[in-house]
GROMACS .gro file of C-alpha atoms in nm:
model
  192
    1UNK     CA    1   0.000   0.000   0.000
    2UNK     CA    2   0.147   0.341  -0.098
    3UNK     CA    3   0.139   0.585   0.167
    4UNK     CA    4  -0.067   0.897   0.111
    5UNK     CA    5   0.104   1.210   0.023
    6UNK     CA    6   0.164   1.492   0.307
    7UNK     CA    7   0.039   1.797   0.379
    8UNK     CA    8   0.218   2.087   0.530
    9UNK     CA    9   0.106   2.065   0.917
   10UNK     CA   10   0.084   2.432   0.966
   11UNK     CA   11  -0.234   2.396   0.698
   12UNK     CA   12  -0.508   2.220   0.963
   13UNK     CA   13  -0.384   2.470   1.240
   14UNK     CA   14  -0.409   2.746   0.967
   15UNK     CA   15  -0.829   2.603   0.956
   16UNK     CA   16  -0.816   2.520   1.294
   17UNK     CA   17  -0.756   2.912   1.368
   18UNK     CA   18  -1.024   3.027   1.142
   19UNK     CA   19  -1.240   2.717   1.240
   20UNK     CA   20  -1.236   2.815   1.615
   21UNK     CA   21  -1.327   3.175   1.530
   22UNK     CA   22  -1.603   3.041   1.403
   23UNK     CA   23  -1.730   2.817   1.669
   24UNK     CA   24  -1.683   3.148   1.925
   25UNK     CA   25  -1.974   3.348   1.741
   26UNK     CA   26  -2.149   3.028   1.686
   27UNK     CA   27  -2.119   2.945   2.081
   28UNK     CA   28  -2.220   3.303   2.159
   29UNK     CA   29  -2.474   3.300   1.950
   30UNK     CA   30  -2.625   2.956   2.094
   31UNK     CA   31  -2.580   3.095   2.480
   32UNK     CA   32  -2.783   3.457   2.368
   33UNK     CA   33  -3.035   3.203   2.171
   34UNK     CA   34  -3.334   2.990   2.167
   35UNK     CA   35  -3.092   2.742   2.352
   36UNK     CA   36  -3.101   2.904   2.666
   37UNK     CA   37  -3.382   3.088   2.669
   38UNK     CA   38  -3.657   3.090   2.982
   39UNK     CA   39  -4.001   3.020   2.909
   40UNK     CA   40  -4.253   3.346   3.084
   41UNK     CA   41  -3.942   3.437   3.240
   42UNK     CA   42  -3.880   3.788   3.140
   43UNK     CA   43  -3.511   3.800   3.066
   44UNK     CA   44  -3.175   3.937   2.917
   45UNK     CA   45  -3.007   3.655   2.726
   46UNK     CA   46  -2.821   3.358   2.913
   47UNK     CA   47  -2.699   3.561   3.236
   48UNK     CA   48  -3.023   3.686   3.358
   49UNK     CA   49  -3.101   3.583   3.684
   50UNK     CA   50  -3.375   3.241   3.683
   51UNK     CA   51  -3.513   3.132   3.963
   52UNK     CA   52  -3.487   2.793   4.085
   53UNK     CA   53  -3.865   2.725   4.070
   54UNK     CA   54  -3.868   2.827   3.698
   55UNK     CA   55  -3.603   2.612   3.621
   56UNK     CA   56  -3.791   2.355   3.529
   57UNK     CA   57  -3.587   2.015   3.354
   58UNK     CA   58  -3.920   1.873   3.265
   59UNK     CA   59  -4.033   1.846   2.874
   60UNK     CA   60  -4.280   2.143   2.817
   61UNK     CA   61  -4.130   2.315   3.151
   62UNK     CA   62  -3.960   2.654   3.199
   63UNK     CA   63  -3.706   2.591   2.808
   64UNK     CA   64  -3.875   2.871   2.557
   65UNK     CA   65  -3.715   2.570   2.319
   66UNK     CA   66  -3.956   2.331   2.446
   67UNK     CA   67  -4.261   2.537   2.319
   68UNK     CA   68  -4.108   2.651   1.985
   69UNK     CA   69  -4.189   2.533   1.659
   70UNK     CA   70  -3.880   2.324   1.466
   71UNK     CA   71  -3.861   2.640   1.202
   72UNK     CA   72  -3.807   2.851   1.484
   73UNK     CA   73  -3.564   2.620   1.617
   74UNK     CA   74  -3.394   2.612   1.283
   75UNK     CA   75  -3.361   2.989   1.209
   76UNK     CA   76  -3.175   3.069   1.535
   77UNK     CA   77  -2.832   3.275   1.427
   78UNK     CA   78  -2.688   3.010   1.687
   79UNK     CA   79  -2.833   2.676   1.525
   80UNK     CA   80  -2.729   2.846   1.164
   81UNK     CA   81  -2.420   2.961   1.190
   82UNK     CA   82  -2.296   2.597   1.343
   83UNK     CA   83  -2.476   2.429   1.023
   84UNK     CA   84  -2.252   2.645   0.820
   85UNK     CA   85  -1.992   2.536   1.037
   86UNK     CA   86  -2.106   2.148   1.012
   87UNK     CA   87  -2.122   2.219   0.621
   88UNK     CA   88  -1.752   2.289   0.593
   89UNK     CA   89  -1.662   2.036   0.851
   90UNK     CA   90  -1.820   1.807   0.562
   91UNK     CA   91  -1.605   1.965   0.292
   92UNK     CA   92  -1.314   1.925   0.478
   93UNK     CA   93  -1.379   1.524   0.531
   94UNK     CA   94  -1.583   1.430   0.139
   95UNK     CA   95  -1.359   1.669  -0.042
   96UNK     CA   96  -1.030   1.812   0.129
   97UNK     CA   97  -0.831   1.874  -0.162
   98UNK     CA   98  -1.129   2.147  -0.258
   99UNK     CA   99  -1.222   2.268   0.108
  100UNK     CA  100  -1.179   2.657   0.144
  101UNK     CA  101  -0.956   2.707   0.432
  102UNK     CA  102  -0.678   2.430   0.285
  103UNK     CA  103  -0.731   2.648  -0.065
  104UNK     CA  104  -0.674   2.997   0.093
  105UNK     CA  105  -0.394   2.811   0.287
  106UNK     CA  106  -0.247   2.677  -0.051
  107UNK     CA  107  -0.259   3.009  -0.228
  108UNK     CA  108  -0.212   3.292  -0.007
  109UNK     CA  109  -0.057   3.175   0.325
  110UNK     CA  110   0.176   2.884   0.194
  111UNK     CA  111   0.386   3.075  -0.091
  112UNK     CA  112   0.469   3.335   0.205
  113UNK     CA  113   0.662   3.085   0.414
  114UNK     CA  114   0.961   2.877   0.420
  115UNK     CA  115   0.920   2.545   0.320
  116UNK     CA  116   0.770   2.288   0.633
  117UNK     CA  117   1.049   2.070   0.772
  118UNK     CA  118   0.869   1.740   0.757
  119UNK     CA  119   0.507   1.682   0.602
  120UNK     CA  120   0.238   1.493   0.776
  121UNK     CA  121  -0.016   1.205   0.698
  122UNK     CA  122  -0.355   1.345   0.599
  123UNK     CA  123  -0.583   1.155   0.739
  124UNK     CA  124  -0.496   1.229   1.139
  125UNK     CA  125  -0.655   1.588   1.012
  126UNK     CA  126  -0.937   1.426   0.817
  127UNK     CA  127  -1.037   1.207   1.100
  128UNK     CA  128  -1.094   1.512   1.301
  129UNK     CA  129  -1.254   1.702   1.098
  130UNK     CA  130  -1.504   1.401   1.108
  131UNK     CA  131  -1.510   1.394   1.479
  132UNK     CA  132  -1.587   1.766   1.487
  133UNK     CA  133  -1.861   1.693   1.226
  134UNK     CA  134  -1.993   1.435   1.426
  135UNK     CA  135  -2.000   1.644   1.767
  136UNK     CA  136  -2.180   1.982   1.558
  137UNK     CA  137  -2.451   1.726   1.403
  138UNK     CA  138  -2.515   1.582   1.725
  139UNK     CA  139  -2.585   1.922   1.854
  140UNK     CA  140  -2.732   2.082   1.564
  141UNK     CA  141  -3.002   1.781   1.535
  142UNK     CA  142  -3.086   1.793   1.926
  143UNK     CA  143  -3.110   2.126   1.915
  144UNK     CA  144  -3.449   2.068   1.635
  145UNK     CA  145  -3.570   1.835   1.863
  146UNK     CA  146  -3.629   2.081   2.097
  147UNK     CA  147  -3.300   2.006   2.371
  148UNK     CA  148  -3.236   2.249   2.580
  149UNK     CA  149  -2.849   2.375   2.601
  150UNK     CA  150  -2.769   2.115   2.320
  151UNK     CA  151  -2.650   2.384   2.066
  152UNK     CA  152  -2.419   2.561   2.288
  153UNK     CA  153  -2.288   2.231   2.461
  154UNK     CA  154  -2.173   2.062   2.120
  155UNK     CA  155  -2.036   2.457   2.017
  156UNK     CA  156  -1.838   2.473   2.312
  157UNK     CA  157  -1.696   2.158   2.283
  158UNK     CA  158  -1.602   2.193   1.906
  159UNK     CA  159  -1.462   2.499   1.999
  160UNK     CA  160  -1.237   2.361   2.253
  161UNK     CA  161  -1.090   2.131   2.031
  162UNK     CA  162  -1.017   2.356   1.752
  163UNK     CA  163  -0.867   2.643   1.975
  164UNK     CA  164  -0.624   2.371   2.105
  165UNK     CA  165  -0.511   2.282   1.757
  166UNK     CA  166  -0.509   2.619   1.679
  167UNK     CA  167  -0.321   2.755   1.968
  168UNK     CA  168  -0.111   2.439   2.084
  169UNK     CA  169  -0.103   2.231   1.775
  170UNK     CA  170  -0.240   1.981   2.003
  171UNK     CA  171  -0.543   1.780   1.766
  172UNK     CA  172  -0.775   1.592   1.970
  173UNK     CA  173  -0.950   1.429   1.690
  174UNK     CA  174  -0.566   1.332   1.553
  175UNK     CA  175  -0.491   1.189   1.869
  176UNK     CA  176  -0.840   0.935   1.909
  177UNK     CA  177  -0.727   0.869   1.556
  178UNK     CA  178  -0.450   0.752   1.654
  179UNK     CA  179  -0.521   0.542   1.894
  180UNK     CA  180  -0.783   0.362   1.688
  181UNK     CA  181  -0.503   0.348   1.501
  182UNK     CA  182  -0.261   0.151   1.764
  183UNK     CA  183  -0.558  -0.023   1.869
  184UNK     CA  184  -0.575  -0.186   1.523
  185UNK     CA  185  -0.932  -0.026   1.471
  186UNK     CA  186  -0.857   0.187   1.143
  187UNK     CA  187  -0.593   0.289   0.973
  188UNK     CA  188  -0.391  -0.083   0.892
  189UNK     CA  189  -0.163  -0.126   0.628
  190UNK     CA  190  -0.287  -0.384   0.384
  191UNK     CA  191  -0.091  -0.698   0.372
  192UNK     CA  192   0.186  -0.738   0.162
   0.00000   0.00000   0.00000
């Protein structure tokens, strides 16, 4: 089995950067939204004061979520910016030859520097854009079933990731890969 061609490691932190910018709006636009919001409570976003009694963790209790239809649910600036979000996290994993931050990378940012010392194995990278795909779908779809806190949960947790790999250069999603990978789960080398 050939091995697949590298990529310059500084391009998924390049995404990751952008990526994580991103997923802040997206987050703070989930914890202002119909996320959080208080049924007959009169209040100012997220960090208004709630009552205990109102509170309610009960389907049809105190989440304005609970009582809203699913097109309201699905034109919250929250619930659409992290589909645009999920939408490129799909780019990046069906096609990332084509996907928009690895082109502006390739063409702007890239001729700029010096060559990278080594190159890496793609599909670390790939993987976790698949994992972060996974964890914004999972919020974006309990988020139209009416779940409370779901949107800004799975944003917050996206966002974690990608701020690591864009600050630290520590991937999560490259690191479960591989340990799948040492596990035996993915990744093997065909037999000779």
């Amino acid at each position: 089995m050939t091995p697949p061609a590298g990529i310059d490691p500084r391009s998924p932190r390049f995404a990751a950067t952008i990526t994580s910018v991103l997923l802040l709006a997206a987050l703070v636009l989930s914890l202002t939204g119909l996320s959080t919001a208080q049924a007959d409570v009169a209040t100012f976003g997220w960090f208004a004061y709630q009552p205990l009694a109102d509170a309610a963790f009960v389907p049809g209790g105190g989440w304005a979520i609970a009582s809203a239809s699913p097109a309201q649910r699905a034109l919250d600036p929250g619930f659409l910016l992290l589909l645009v979000i999920a939408l490129l996290f799909l780019w990046g994993v069906a096609w990332p030859r084509t996907a928009p931050w690895g082109v502006v990378f390739r063409r702007f940012v890239r001729p700029r520097l010096s060559a990278p010392a080594e190159l890496e194995d793609p599909r670390p990278p790939r993987f976790a854009q698949g994992v972060g795909l996974a964890v914004v779908t999972i919020g974006l779809v309990l988020h139209l079933a009416g779940v409370p806190l779901a949107l800004p949960i799975a944003a917050g947790a996206a966002f974690v990731a990608a701020f690591l790999n864009a600050t630290f250069a520590f991937c999560l999603g490259c690191q479960i890969y591989l340990l799948l990978q040492r596990a035996g789960l993915i990744g093997r080398a065909a037999p000779a």
